[in-house]
Every structure is written in C-alpha cells, then in structure tokens.
Amino acid sequence: MNRINRIGRFLSYLVFQNIAGLIGLGLIRVLFGERGWFPIPAVQDIIHPVLTYFLPLLFAYTGGRMIGSHRGGVIASFVMIGMIAGNTTDYSMLMPAMLVGPLTGWIIALTDRWLKDRIPVGLELLCYNVAAGLIGVVLCLFCYVEVAYWFVLGMQGIHGAAKLVLESNYLPWVALAVEPGKVMFLNNVMNHGIFEPLGIQQTKEFGQSVFFLLETNPGPGAGLLLAYYMLLKNKPRDNARSSLLIQFVGGIHEVYFPYALMRPLVIVPLIAGGLAGNWVFVLLQAGLVATPSPGSLIALLLMAPKGMHLPVLGGVLASAAVSFAGCYLVLSWKGGPAFDDPAALATVHHLSEKSEDEVPLKEESQWRTIRKIYFACDAGMGSSAMGAALLRKKIKQAGLPVEVSNCSVDGIPADADLVISQAMLTARAQEAAPRPEHLSMVSFVDAVFYDGLIDRLRSEGPQGSANEPESDESGALFTPDHVLIGAQADDKWEAIRQVGGLLVRLGLVRDDYIDRMIERERVLSTFIGNGVALPHGVGAADPGILKPGVVIAQYPNGVTFDEGNKAYLLIAVVGGEKQMGLVSRIAFMIENPDTVQTLVHVGNPLEMHRRVSSFLQEPARDINE
C-alpha cells in the first residue's frame, strides 16, 4: 500500500507540474472546439500537435528531470520522440510519457553515479554528455522499433475493456473502489494514473469523457461534510463549514478524509453517493473535455463543454444528496459524530505527545527554536498548501519571524523545526523526518489549533523578542534561517542539492545555480579538510547569484566526499564582489579542528548563528568564546 501511495504521489507531482498545459488544452476545447461555445474548425490545427507532441514531450521531460536532473529530462524528451514516431494509431502518448520520462531519468542518474569515479579529471562534462547521448539514441530506437508497438497493443486492450464497461452500464459501480480509495489517500493514483489517460483518449474520439468525472466528483465528500455541519456544535461546527467550502468550491478533497475516518461506517453512504452521481452522469451522457484540477464544482463546470453543465451539475448534486442522507443517519446513530467530543479532539491534536517512544526527545532550547514550520500532506500540494496559507496569515498578523511552507509527507525538508500533518499521516511524517517536532490535527481549518499554536509561538522566546536577528528580507548575509541543523544525506550529491535548495529558498540564487554546483563538484572535489566542504558554482560572477549570503549545513553523521573523507559541515558562500572576503573569513574560521567540532555539535540554528555571525564580522574573535 505504501508503495502504491508513493507511485501516486510521484504521478500527482508530475501532473501538477504541467497541469496548466492540460487546463489550457481544455479551455481551447471548451471555447473553440467542435462542441465549444464558439466552434472554429481550424482550431484542430492547434489541438492535434498539442496532444500528439507538446503534452507527451512535456510530461516526459518533467518525469526525466525529477529523477535525472536537466540532462535526464532532455534525454527523456528525445526518447519520447521515438515512441511518438512508432505510434501508427491515434492513441494518446501521455501514458507512455509518464513511464518513459522517469525510467529514462533513472537510467541517466544511474549512469552518472557509475561514471563519477571513472572519468579522468577535465573530461567530466564531455563524458557525461556523450554517455547520455548514446543512451538516448539506444532507447529512442528501441522505443520506435519495439516499445511503441507493444504499447499500442496494450492500449487497445485497455480501451477495449473500458468500452465494454461503458456499453454494459457497469461504469457507475467503480464507485465501490473509488470512494474507499479516496479516503485512503489513493485518489491521486486513481485519477492521474488511470482515469486521466483513459479520459484523454476518449476525448480524442468523442470530444468529451465521463472518466474525468469519476474521481473528481466533489458531491460525496460535500454530503459528508454537510452532515457533520448539521450535527456538530460550536468550533467543530465552524471547522466543518470551512472544510465544506474548501472541498466543494476549492476542490481540496483531502479535507474530508479525516472526517470519514473518524466514523468509518460513513464509507457506505459515500459509496452510495458516488454510485448515484455516476448513474446520473451515464444516463445524461455527461462528460468533460479535460481534467478538472483541482476537483471543485467550479473546475468541473469550467471543463464542461457546451450543453453539458446541467448533466454535470445534476450528477454532483445527486451524489451530494444521497451521501448527505446516509451520512446524517450514520452520524446520528449512537449519540452523534465523534467530533462532538472535545476530549477526542484534544487527543488527536496532541497525538505526537503520545509518541515519545518514536520521536527522539530534544533539549528544551531546541523545542524553543521554531523558525521553520512545514505543513505536510500526502502529495504536498492540496490541504497542506491551504493549511500553510492559513497559518502564514495568522503569523504575519501576530508579527512573528517564523517561516511557513508546505511539502509532501515523505519529502519534509531538513530545515524543518515543526511539522504539522493530519492525524493518520503523522506516523509517516515522523518516519520521514524524526528530528523536528511533530503535531497532528484533524482538520486544516481548525481555528482552535491555529490560535493555540500562535499563543505558544508568542510565549516561547527568543524568536518573539525584540533582539531577534533580522530576517533574510533585510539583506543580512547570515541569519538563523541560513542554517540547517542535524541534516542527513545519502551522498554528497544529495547534500549539495540540499544546500543549494536552501540557497534558492532564501532568494540568494536561482534554481539553475544548483546544476553548476554539481558540475563544479564533478570537476574537482570541494572538500577542503577538517571535515568541511565548500560547495559552490563556477565563479563569483555566476549569473545565477542574486545576492550575497552564507549558508551552513550541519551533518552530524558526515557525508562522504572523496577517498573516504567525510564532511560534517557544508558551507556555501555566494556574494559577487563580497565573495572572496567571505571565503577568507570562513577559511580562517575553520582552520582549527576544535572550531569545526564545536560547530558540528551545536544544537540549534540560533547558537550556530551566534558563533558564526560574530566571527564573520570580527575575524580575530575566538569562535569558542
């Protein structure tokens, strides 16, 4: 199940990176397609190359880049050309692009790792690119000659089965799998991995597809949340109302999953609601022209062709009505919904406090240093983005120097001080990032939770004090935000990317600067001794540098750089004209092994900042003072 979830999250991230292109295609069809509001036959001259070339190449590049960096994306696009040329039918190549891209990127990354210790100094760039080109030629020809043929056969079987399901009127019964799967956070796997490719192909044949409606229908979840709203009181009632608006209008379905899991029996009316909506969709021959993302009522109506708005709306309302009636009965049974119990809410909110055996205890000073808060959800794009936006607004109103962002539950950054996740995801979040503090919450719209967290941040100095160092926005070269404490990495390449990612997040460099840090490391190791490495780009005048700054990442377990040498501190210095001066001060600072050991064992960013920043301003000062 966890592996399926990982695949779903990867597919979701791949699709969401390019969702604007899919929406653009949908809008062209809605406005100017054969069934659009303003039909223009010549518009097919745009739709055909977008479907045939642009989207498959875009998805292949994205998948390759996610695993094999930029070169992996380029070669994946090249290989995809072979797939497209070998396709003698009108089947959409989007599904193979989602497979070819990551696979090619993985092969490129694997080849790069194999070559890194076998290339003579000075020939790195030549060898890496020639090897990638040869791999691209082999894979491109193989896809053209063999893979495309077998893919067409496979797609013929899949679409034959889908057509049989459509003609047999069994399609509505997919709700038996869809609704429980959504509650178990498999919604991305079903939508982007199954229904979306089928819908794209059906749209090419019929101008619209019902497959786009099967998972994205917000009706069942809206019915559940409406039932909770009718039965709850006080703050839980307000939370349910906010969740209802966010789910039905905003399209973030994840907000209702915890409500369903609080009373698992509501899965039955959720399935009934999905069945009712699907029957209406089939009977009224409803369909959309593209994927509605996110799955809100507004997105569904936006992607509905001319004449399809009432059928689509009818199916959504039917599923909401059936789900509401069933959920209301279930929640009314035996004293009402579990959310009405304040003790149950408190238990879920502070779940992490009951997991001390799983999370290492921290010193009191470390608990008090909360400068980076991350909201984590399954894919890192839906409910977590909403929760981060809500908390960010409250923190800004409170005037607290705390940064809030969102991420996937399996991709929590190393600089996190506090991680907030839904109760059922907290265990995964703790496993992915055991260092930071973890808090759980039932709903990302729980006002009580946010108010309590703001009060805690206010009361826990020193970040609320007037003596706090200036933030990055002030232009300071080095602040506590420039520090990673207790980071971990499998190899030096991952560590360099982590440091480069922090440089990007701080606004010191552009994204492409990370690639040049990797290129520079391949030419010659940046390990300088005493357990320290100074990763950097190709020069102080690099166009990717935006403003000067110093970043320090602490790796207590060490990261192997070359010939068994381990770096425990990675220090990145960027600064144009100021760079040489900063580097000389850093070099003077780390020439003493005792100094390095002191920094390696520093327990929090504020302490690292205190020791290093004063030294940067006054080079003669002893850092151990």
XYZ file of C-alpha atoms in Angstrom:
625
model
C 0.000 0.000 0.000
C 2.824 2.409 0.861
C 4.492 1.706 -2.488
C 1.240 2.433 -4.324
C 0.950 5.670 -2.368
C 4.469 6.646 -3.388
C 3.678 5.990 -7.044
C 0.518 8.047 -6.723
C 2.376 10.955 -5.152
C 5.015 10.853 -7.875
C 2.360 10.840 -10.613
C 0.485 13.640 -8.875
C 3.579 15.806 -8.660
C 4.421 15.087 -12.290
C 0.902 16.030 -13.413
C 0.612 19.106 -11.200
C 3.882 20.424 -12.619
C 2.164 20.543 -16.014
C -1.490 20.998 -15.077
C -1.566 24.463 -16.628
C -0.952 22.882 -20.050
C -3.847 20.456 -19.583
C -6.136 23.269 -18.458
C -5.080 25.347 -21.447
C -5.978 22.478 -23.769
C -9.337 22.091 -22.021
C -10.142 25.790 -22.350
C -9.355 25.761 -26.071
C -11.749 22.842 -26.500
C -14.465 24.438 -24.363
C -14.274 27.738 -26.188
C -13.345 26.874 -29.780
C -13.572 23.084 -30.194
C -16.230 21.165 -32.099
C -18.526 21.239 -29.062
C -17.349 24.612 -27.748
C -19.176 27.870 -27.321
C -17.545 29.424 -30.384
C -16.680 26.491 -32.702
C -13.776 27.143 -35.052
C -12.847 24.118 -37.214
C -9.316 25.401 -37.727
C -8.672 25.111 -34.007
C -7.949 21.416 -34.594
C -4.664 22.588 -36.117
C -3.694 23.593 -32.566
C -5.253 20.716 -30.617
C -3.636 17.958 -32.678
C 0.037 18.970 -32.191
C -0.618 19.777 -28.527
C -1.943 16.255 -27.927
C 0.495 14.482 -30.205
C 3.756 16.277 -29.401
C 3.616 19.041 -26.799
C 1.994 17.246 -23.842
C 3.854 13.903 -24.217
C 7.208 15.661 -24.579
C 6.407 17.964 -21.659
C 5.458 15.069 -19.377
C 8.478 13.032 -20.459
C 10.834 15.935 -19.765
C 9.298 16.579 -16.345
C 9.497 12.922 -15.321
C 13.096 12.642 -16.506
C 14.146 15.866 -14.799
C 12.566 14.845 -11.479
C 14.881 11.816 -11.278
C 17.810 12.559 -13.588
C 18.023 16.379 -13.368
C 18.035 18.528 -16.513
C 20.039 16.095 -18.637
C 17.651 13.298 -17.693
C 14.732 15.439 -18.827
C 16.362 16.294 -22.152
C 17.165 12.651 -22.970
C 13.680 11.561 -21.865
C 12.171 14.001 -24.370
C 14.487 12.639 -27.068
C 13.459 9.060 -26.272
C 9.805 10.087 -26.343
C 10.198 11.175 -29.954
C 10.896 7.526 -30.796
C 7.681 6.494 -29.054
C 5.657 9.102 -30.909
C 7.187 8.190 -34.281
C 6.489 4.496 -33.659
C 2.828 5.109 -32.831
C 0.857 4.455 -36.013
C -2.531 4.950 -34.333
C -4.320 7.908 -32.755
C -3.796 6.733 -29.168
C -2.634 9.425 -26.782
C 1.032 9.097 -25.820
C 0.562 10.752 -22.441
C 0.567 7.469 -20.503
C 3.854 6.189 -22.013
C 5.349 9.632 -21.434
C 4.626 9.245 -17.710
C 6.556 5.952 -17.809
C 9.333 6.718 -20.302
C 10.273 10.004 -18.605
C 11.028 8.689 -15.084
C 12.611 5.478 -16.428
C 14.982 7.402 -18.709
C 15.815 9.831 -15.900
C 16.623 6.883 -13.626
C 18.946 5.349 -16.247
C 20.752 8.671 -16.698
C 21.139 9.149 -12.936
C 22.398 5.573 -12.566
C 24.919 6.094 -15.364
C 26.139 9.357 -13.827
C 26.771 7.631 -10.496
C 28.659 4.817 -12.203
C 30.836 7.222 -14.185
C 31.681 9.716 -11.446
C 34.734 7.832 -10.127
C 35.864 6.506 -13.521
C 36.338 9.668 -15.574
C 39.752 11.394 -15.901
C 39.877 14.891 -14.447
C 38.884 17.503 -17.014
C 36.773 15.169 -19.162
C 33.712 15.061 -16.925
C 31.310 17.198 -18.957
C 32.310 15.545 -22.234
C 31.917 12.015 -20.907
C 28.644 12.647 -19.111
C 27.006 14.239 -22.152
C 28.340 11.705 -24.659
C 27.143 8.837 -22.457
C 23.718 10.451 -22.113
C 23.514 10.971 -25.868
C 24.369 7.328 -26.584
C 21.782 6.150 -24.066
C 19.231 8.433 -25.709
C 19.909 7.002 -29.173
C 19.635 3.391 -27.983
C 16.422 3.988 -26.036
C 14.876 6.122 -28.782
C 15.442 3.429 -31.426
C 14.264 0.700 -29.070
C 11.038 2.585 -28.325
C 10.497 3.260 -32.035
C 11.003 -0.360 -33.096
C 9.595 -2.358 -30.176
C 8.028 -0.465 -27.289
C 5.583 1.662 -29.301
C 4.143 -1.466 -30.957
C 3.559 -3.267 -27.672
C 2.180 -0.123 -26.107
C -0.411 0.165 -28.872
C -1.439 -3.435 -28.297
C -1.741 -2.799 -24.568
C -3.784 0.346 -25.082
C -6.091 -1.470 -27.472
C -6.771 -3.998 -24.728
C -7.299 -1.334 -22.069
C -9.614 0.758 -24.200
C -11.466 -2.330 -25.335
C -12.123 -3.194 -21.693
C -13.124 0.405 -20.940
C -15.513 0.422 -23.899
C -17.041 -2.831 -22.718
C -17.598 -1.357 -19.258
C -19.209 1.733 -20.756
C -21.535 -0.245 -23.007
C -22.522 -2.701 -20.249
C -23.647 0.083 -17.869
C -21.291 -1.228 -15.193
C -19.296 2.017 -15.067
C -21.180 3.523 -12.079
C -20.090 0.583 -9.949
C -16.485 1.803 -9.981
C -17.636 3.890 -7.002
C -17.194 0.714 -4.945
C -13.444 1.163 -5.389
C -13.173 4.929 -5.929
C -14.790 6.212 -2.738
C -12.914 3.942 -0.261
C -9.726 4.525 -2.248
C -10.081 8.295 -1.952
C -10.472 8.111 1.823
C -7.294 6.001 1.971
C -5.423 8.760 0.082
C -5.291 6.784 -3.188
C -7.192 9.498 -5.033
C -4.110 10.652 -6.955
C -3.273 7.126 -8.110
C -6.784 6.581 -9.472
C -7.225 9.996 -11.045
C -3.834 10.643 -12.657
C -2.761 7.044 -13.145
C -5.995 5.511 -14.520
C -8.915 7.810 -15.306
C -6.972 10.716 -16.778
C -5.196 8.730 -19.557
C -8.478 6.942 -20.384
C -10.312 10.250 -20.457
C -7.777 11.884 -22.771
C -8.109 9.045 -25.279
C -11.907 9.031 -25.094
C -11.951 12.791 -25.608
C -9.975 12.377 -28.829
C -12.692 10.013 -30.094
C -15.888 11.596 -28.763
C -14.995 15.164 -27.789
C -15.630 14.548 -24.076
C -15.218 11.829 -21.449
C -17.067 10.665 -18.355
C -13.808 9.280 -16.935
C -12.836 12.816 -15.899
C -15.823 12.853 -13.508
C -15.444 9.549 -11.666
C -12.827 10.542 -9.086
C -13.049 14.337 -9.182
C -16.779 14.473 -8.308
C -16.941 16.593 -5.096
C -20.517 15.505 -4.314
C -19.936 12.558 -1.922
C -17.451 14.453 0.212
C -19.677 17.530 0.289
C -22.580 15.418 1.545
C -20.447 14.025 4.371
C -19.205 17.450 5.454
C -22.712 18.898 5.287
C -23.946 16.134 7.604
C -21.179 16.914 10.068
C -22.048 20.605 9.875
C -25.693 19.917 10.675
C -24.866 17.766 13.708
C -21.847 19.432 15.298
C -21.775 22.421 17.641
C -19.517 25.381 18.397
C -15.962 25.303 16.977
C -16.177 21.824 15.412
C -19.237 23.054 13.505
C -17.302 26.058 12.190
C -14.457 23.759 11.117
C -16.875 21.527 9.219
C -18.381 24.538 7.452
C -14.951 25.805 6.398
C -13.981 22.319 5.219
C -17.192 22.090 3.187
C -16.454 25.319 1.328
C -12.833 24.371 0.724
C -13.747 20.886 -0.527
C -16.766 21.763 -2.686
C -15.604 25.108 -4.070
C -11.837 24.855 -3.675
C -11.584 21.220 -4.775
C -9.249 20.035 -1.997
C -10.819 16.661 -1.283
C -8.267 15.698 1.369
C -10.038 17.874 3.947
C -12.925 15.396 4.268
C -10.841 12.214 4.529
C -10.194 12.594 8.301
C -13.919 13.193 8.871
C -14.684 9.894 7.150
C -12.041 8.016 9.127
C -13.447 9.306 12.428
C -16.583 7.224 11.736
C -15.572 4.557 9.164
C -19.175 3.422 8.665
C -19.805 6.577 6.591
C -17.863 4.869 3.784
C -21.144 3.100 2.926
C -23.126 6.318 2.213
C -20.077 7.772 0.457
C -20.129 4.801 -1.923
C -23.893 5.217 -2.353
C -23.389 8.878 -3.206
C -20.692 8.018 -5.731
C -22.966 5.401 -7.322
C -25.864 7.879 -7.581
C -23.698 10.532 -9.199
C -22.160 8.075 -11.656
C -25.611 6.786 -12.691
C -26.736 10.338 -13.419
C -23.565 11.030 -15.399
C -24.114 7.903 -17.507
C -27.860 8.397 -18.021
C -27.409 12.046 -19.048
C -24.258 11.237 -21.067
C -22.266 13.802 -19.122
C -18.587 14.360 -19.766
C -15.746 16.860 -19.609
C -13.164 17.881 -22.177
C -10.160 17.818 -19.827
C -9.110 17.006 -16.282
C -10.711 19.347 -13.714
C -7.896 20.143 -11.319
C -8.461 20.650 -8.517
C -11.734 18.718 -8.399
C -14.048 21.561 -7.406
C -17.522 22.337 -8.712
C -16.109 25.408 -10.453
C -13.413 23.378 -12.220
C -15.961 20.751 -13.302
C -18.248 23.365 -14.825
C -15.288 25.129 -16.428
C -14.211 21.931 -18.203
C -17.779 21.029 -19.278
C -18.498 21.593 -22.995
C -21.497 23.500 -24.249
C -24.726 21.777 -23.200
C -23.086 19.631 -20.511
C -23.352 21.913 -17.493
C -26.765 20.679 -16.298
C -25.864 16.956 -16.610
C -22.614 17.548 -14.728
C -24.333 19.631 -12.052
C -27.137 17.060 -11.769
C -24.680 14.228 -11.085
C -22.768 16.235 -8.479
C -25.941 17.271 -6.639
C -27.377 13.742 -6.770
C -24.239 12.272 -5.217
C -24.183 15.029 -2.565
C -27.842 14.448 -1.641
C -27.503 10.666 -1.299
C -24.253 10.966 0.625
C -25.723 13.577 2.966
C -28.812 11.497 3.777
C -26.791 8.370 4.508
C -24.049 10.128 6.472
C -26.622 12.022 8.536
C -28.226 8.747 9.586
C -24.898 7.111 10.387
C -23.607 10.084 12.384
C -26.906 10.452 14.268
C -26.724 6.828 15.359
C -25.427 6.268 18.920
C -25.112 9.818 20.126
C -23.781 11.809 17.214
C -20.396 12.244 15.489
C -17.133 11.632 17.278
C -16.026 15.207 16.571
C -18.542 16.438 19.133
C -16.305 15.081 21.892
C -13.732 17.744 22.920
C -11.596 15.042 24.531
C -11.368 13.209 21.214
C -10.274 16.426 19.520
C -7.589 17.073 22.106
C -6.310 13.505 21.750
C -5.889 13.889 18.002
C -4.388 17.374 18.202
C -1.620 16.208 20.520
C -1.038 12.761 19.084
C 2.675 13.450 18.745
C 2.972 13.970 22.505
C 1.896 10.342 22.995
C 4.579 9.055 20.619
C 7.690 9.797 22.670
C 8.997 6.283 22.012
C 9.034 7.033 18.280
C 10.361 10.605 18.320
C 13.708 11.387 19.965
C 13.378 13.810 22.854
C 15.011 17.193 22.361
C 16.583 19.655 24.698
C 14.330 22.447 25.880
C 16.309 25.049 23.946
C 15.733 23.110 20.731
C 11.966 22.991 21.279
C 12.030 26.759 21.642
C 13.790 27.361 18.325
C 10.889 27.221 15.871
C 11.718 29.201 12.775
C 10.547 26.846 10.021
C 7.108 25.208 10.098
C 6.024 22.790 7.385
C 2.529 21.504 6.728
C 2.725 18.001 5.275
C 0.023 16.201 3.322
C 0.083 13.192 1.031
C 1.135 14.932 -2.175
C 2.268 18.246 -0.672
C 0.017 20.355 -2.898
C -3.556 20.329 -1.604
C -4.567 20.512 2.037
C -1.028 21.291 3.194
C -0.866 24.375 0.941
C -4.176 25.544 2.374
C -3.070 24.983 5.981
C 0.245 26.746 5.371
C -1.571 29.734 3.868
C -3.893 29.991 6.875
C -1.076 29.804 9.423
C 1.133 32.152 7.407
C -1.606 34.781 7.537
C -2.015 34.416 11.308
C 1.747 34.530 11.902
C 2.015 37.688 9.813
C -0.793 39.287 11.826
C 0.989 38.299 15.055
C 4.290 39.751 13.817
C 6.265 36.560 14.418
C 9.514 35.877 12.465
C 8.516 32.306 11.577
C 8.512 30.907 8.037
C 5.688 28.572 6.994
C 5.649 26.325 3.932
C 4.133 23.049 2.753
C 5.549 19.756 1.493
C 4.715 16.098 0.943
C 4.708 13.837 3.967
C 7.661 11.862 2.564
C 9.629 14.914 1.428
C 9.974 17.018 4.584
C 12.985 19.369 4.228
C 15.934 19.035 6.571
C 15.493 22.574 7.935
C 12.054 21.864 9.461
C 11.664 22.730 13.142
C 7.975 21.837 13.401
C 5.902 19.585 11.131
C 2.100 19.631 11.139
C 0.151 16.825 9.479
C -3.208 15.116 9.576
C -3.510 12.545 12.348
C -3.341 9.489 10.090
C -0.216 10.815 8.335
C 1.779 11.741 11.427
C 3.475 8.348 11.769
C 4.755 8.590 8.183
C 5.912 12.147 8.786
C 7.818 11.069 11.901
C 9.484 8.273 9.984
C 10.472 10.596 7.138
C 11.778 13.335 9.467
C 12.467 12.175 13.042
C 14.429 15.314 14.031
C 11.742 18.054 14.147
C 8.774 18.274 16.479
C 5.517 16.825 15.098
C 1.957 17.950 15.735
C -1.219 16.333 14.432
C -4.548 17.901 13.603
C -7.904 16.611 12.446
C -8.730 19.448 10.072
C -6.506 22.017 8.415
C -9.201 24.632 9.072
C -9.303 24.127 12.851
C -9.191 27.683 14.243
C -8.606 26.454 17.799
C -5.431 24.657 16.727
C -4.037 27.737 14.957
C -4.846 30.068 17.848
C -3.189 27.702 20.319
C -0.073 27.422 18.143
C 0.192 31.212 17.788
C -0.061 31.597 21.569
C 2.707 29.036 22.005
C 4.989 30.761 19.489
C 4.447 34.076 21.244
C 5.256 32.654 24.661
C 8.318 30.666 23.611
C 11.194 33.099 23.222
C 13.553 34.034 21.852
C 12.004 34.352 18.428
C 9.379 36.760 19.664
C 11.853 39.148 21.263
C 12.948 42.479 20.004
C 16.548 41.311 19.873
C 15.895 38.694 17.224
C 18.258 38.855 14.226
C 16.880 40.361 11.075
C 15.283 38.073 8.508
C 16.538 37.373 5.009
C 14.357 40.162 3.653
C 16.569 42.680 5.419
C 19.500 41.608 3.259
C 21.568 40.138 6.123
C 24.400 37.889 4.965
C 23.848 35.268 7.637
C 20.833 34.679 9.907
C 19.450 31.601 11.702
C 17.412 30.943 8.569
C 20.697 30.282 6.747
C 21.410 27.237 8.941
C 20.496 23.542 8.663
C 20.996 21.588 11.890
C 21.129 17.781 12.013
C 20.781 17.292 8.247
C 21.127 13.855 6.635
C 22.109 12.813 3.111
C 22.952 9.521 1.408
C 25.816 11.027 -0.592
C 27.490 14.309 -1.382
C 25.246 14.952 -4.379
C 22.132 14.886 -2.220
C 23.846 17.081 0.378
C 24.877 19.642 -2.259
C 21.323 19.733 -3.571
C 20.036 20.310 -0.042
C 22.412 23.222 0.452
C 21.594 24.573 -2.991
C 17.881 24.237 -2.261
C 18.301 26.372 0.858
C 20.153 28.999 -1.192
C 17.212 29.055 -3.603
C 14.583 29.249 -0.847
C 16.428 32.172 0.721
C 16.427 34.015 -2.591
C 20.219 34.078 -2.823
C 20.476 32.165 -6.126
C 18.343 30.927 -8.998
C 17.390 27.268 -9.464
C 19.981 26.665 -12.181
C 22.812 27.557 -9.795
C 22.395 24.109 -8.203
C 23.272 22.454 -11.517
C 26.503 24.428 -11.670
C 27.321 23.431 -8.086
C 27.000 19.798 -9.206
C 29.109 20.438 -12.322
C 31.816 22.123 -10.247
C 31.908 19.165 -7.832
C 32.335 16.721 -10.707
C 35.340 18.658 -11.987
C 37.111 18.766 -8.616
C 36.016 17.924 -5.092
C 35.201 20.911 -2.864
C 36.214 19.035 0.306
C 38.941 21.194 1.920
C 39.770 19.191 5.051
C 38.944 19.329 8.764
C 35.540 17.826 7.984
C 34.405 20.799 5.880
C 33.325 21.179 2.249
C 32.699 24.445 0.405
C 30.324 23.603 -2.481
C 29.981 26.415 -4.994
C 29.292 27.226 -8.618
C 31.652 28.047 -11.447
C 32.643 31.536 -10.328
C 31.867 34.585 -8.236
C 30.290 36.270 -11.283
C 27.813 33.440 -11.857
C 24.583 34.919 -13.321
C 22.577 32.641 -11.034
C 23.709 34.557 -7.917
C 21.096 37.100 -6.856
C 22.543 38.491 -3.620
C 25.349 37.717 -1.158
C 24.954 35.306 1.713
C 26.394 32.379 3.651
C 24.639 29.044 4.246
C 25.866 26.382 6.690
C 24.516 22.808 6.783
C 25.496 20.550 9.674
C 25.700 16.772 9.049
C 26.454 15.063 12.406
C 26.840 11.648 10.732
C 29.047 13.035 7.998
C 28.815 12.866 4.208
C 31.472 11.009 2.199
C 33.078 13.271 -0.412
C 36.130 11.539 -1.850
C 38.615 8.821 -0.891
C 36.870 8.243 2.411
C 36.936 11.891 3.503
C 33.806 12.896 5.361
C 32.379 16.403 5.562
C 30.417 17.330 8.672
C 29.851 20.929 7.649
C 28.880 22.131 4.182
C 29.337 25.878 3.824
C 28.119 27.660 0.705
C 29.243 31.236 0.117
C 27.745 33.407 -2.634
C 28.376 37.088 -2.943
C 29.830 38.523 -6.139
C 32.312 41.203 -5.062
C 31.959 40.186 -1.394
C 32.613 36.506 -2.050
C 36.395 36.493 -1.693
C 36.239 38.354 1.603
C 33.600 35.990 2.958
C 35.535 32.913 1.843
C 38.715 34.148 3.512
C 36.871 34.676 6.806
C 35.272 31.234 6.559
C 38.683 29.677 5.828
C 40.195 31.376 8.869
C 37.270 30.203 10.985
C 37.545 26.512 10.102
C 41.332 26.100 10.092
C 41.166 24.929 13.716
C 39.727 21.363 14.055
C 38.350 22.236 17.507
C 36.354 25.046 15.957
C 34.818 22.671 13.457
C 33.952 20.169 16.193
C 32.248 22.942 18.147
C 30.052 23.805 15.162
C 29.304 20.157 14.376
C 27.843 19.689 17.865
C 25.845 22.939 18.001
C 22.257 22.037 18.871
C 20.172 24.757 17.200
C 20.309 27.439 14.477
C 20.380 30.346 16.925
C 23.537 29.058 18.592
C 25.197 28.433 15.206
C 24.255 31.959 14.169
C 25.639 33.461 17.376
C 29.010 31.780 16.957
C 29.480 32.215 13.216
C 27.991 35.653 12.567
C 30.111 37.427 15.167
C 33.165 35.732 13.718
C 32.284 36.851 10.183
C 32.123 40.440 11.383
C 35.216 40.211 13.613
C 37.707 37.654 12.222
C 40.064 37.930 15.173
C 37.480 36.697 17.669
C 37.688 33.120 19.011
C 34.586 31.219 17.964
C 34.677 29.070 21.088
C 34.058 32.041 23.358
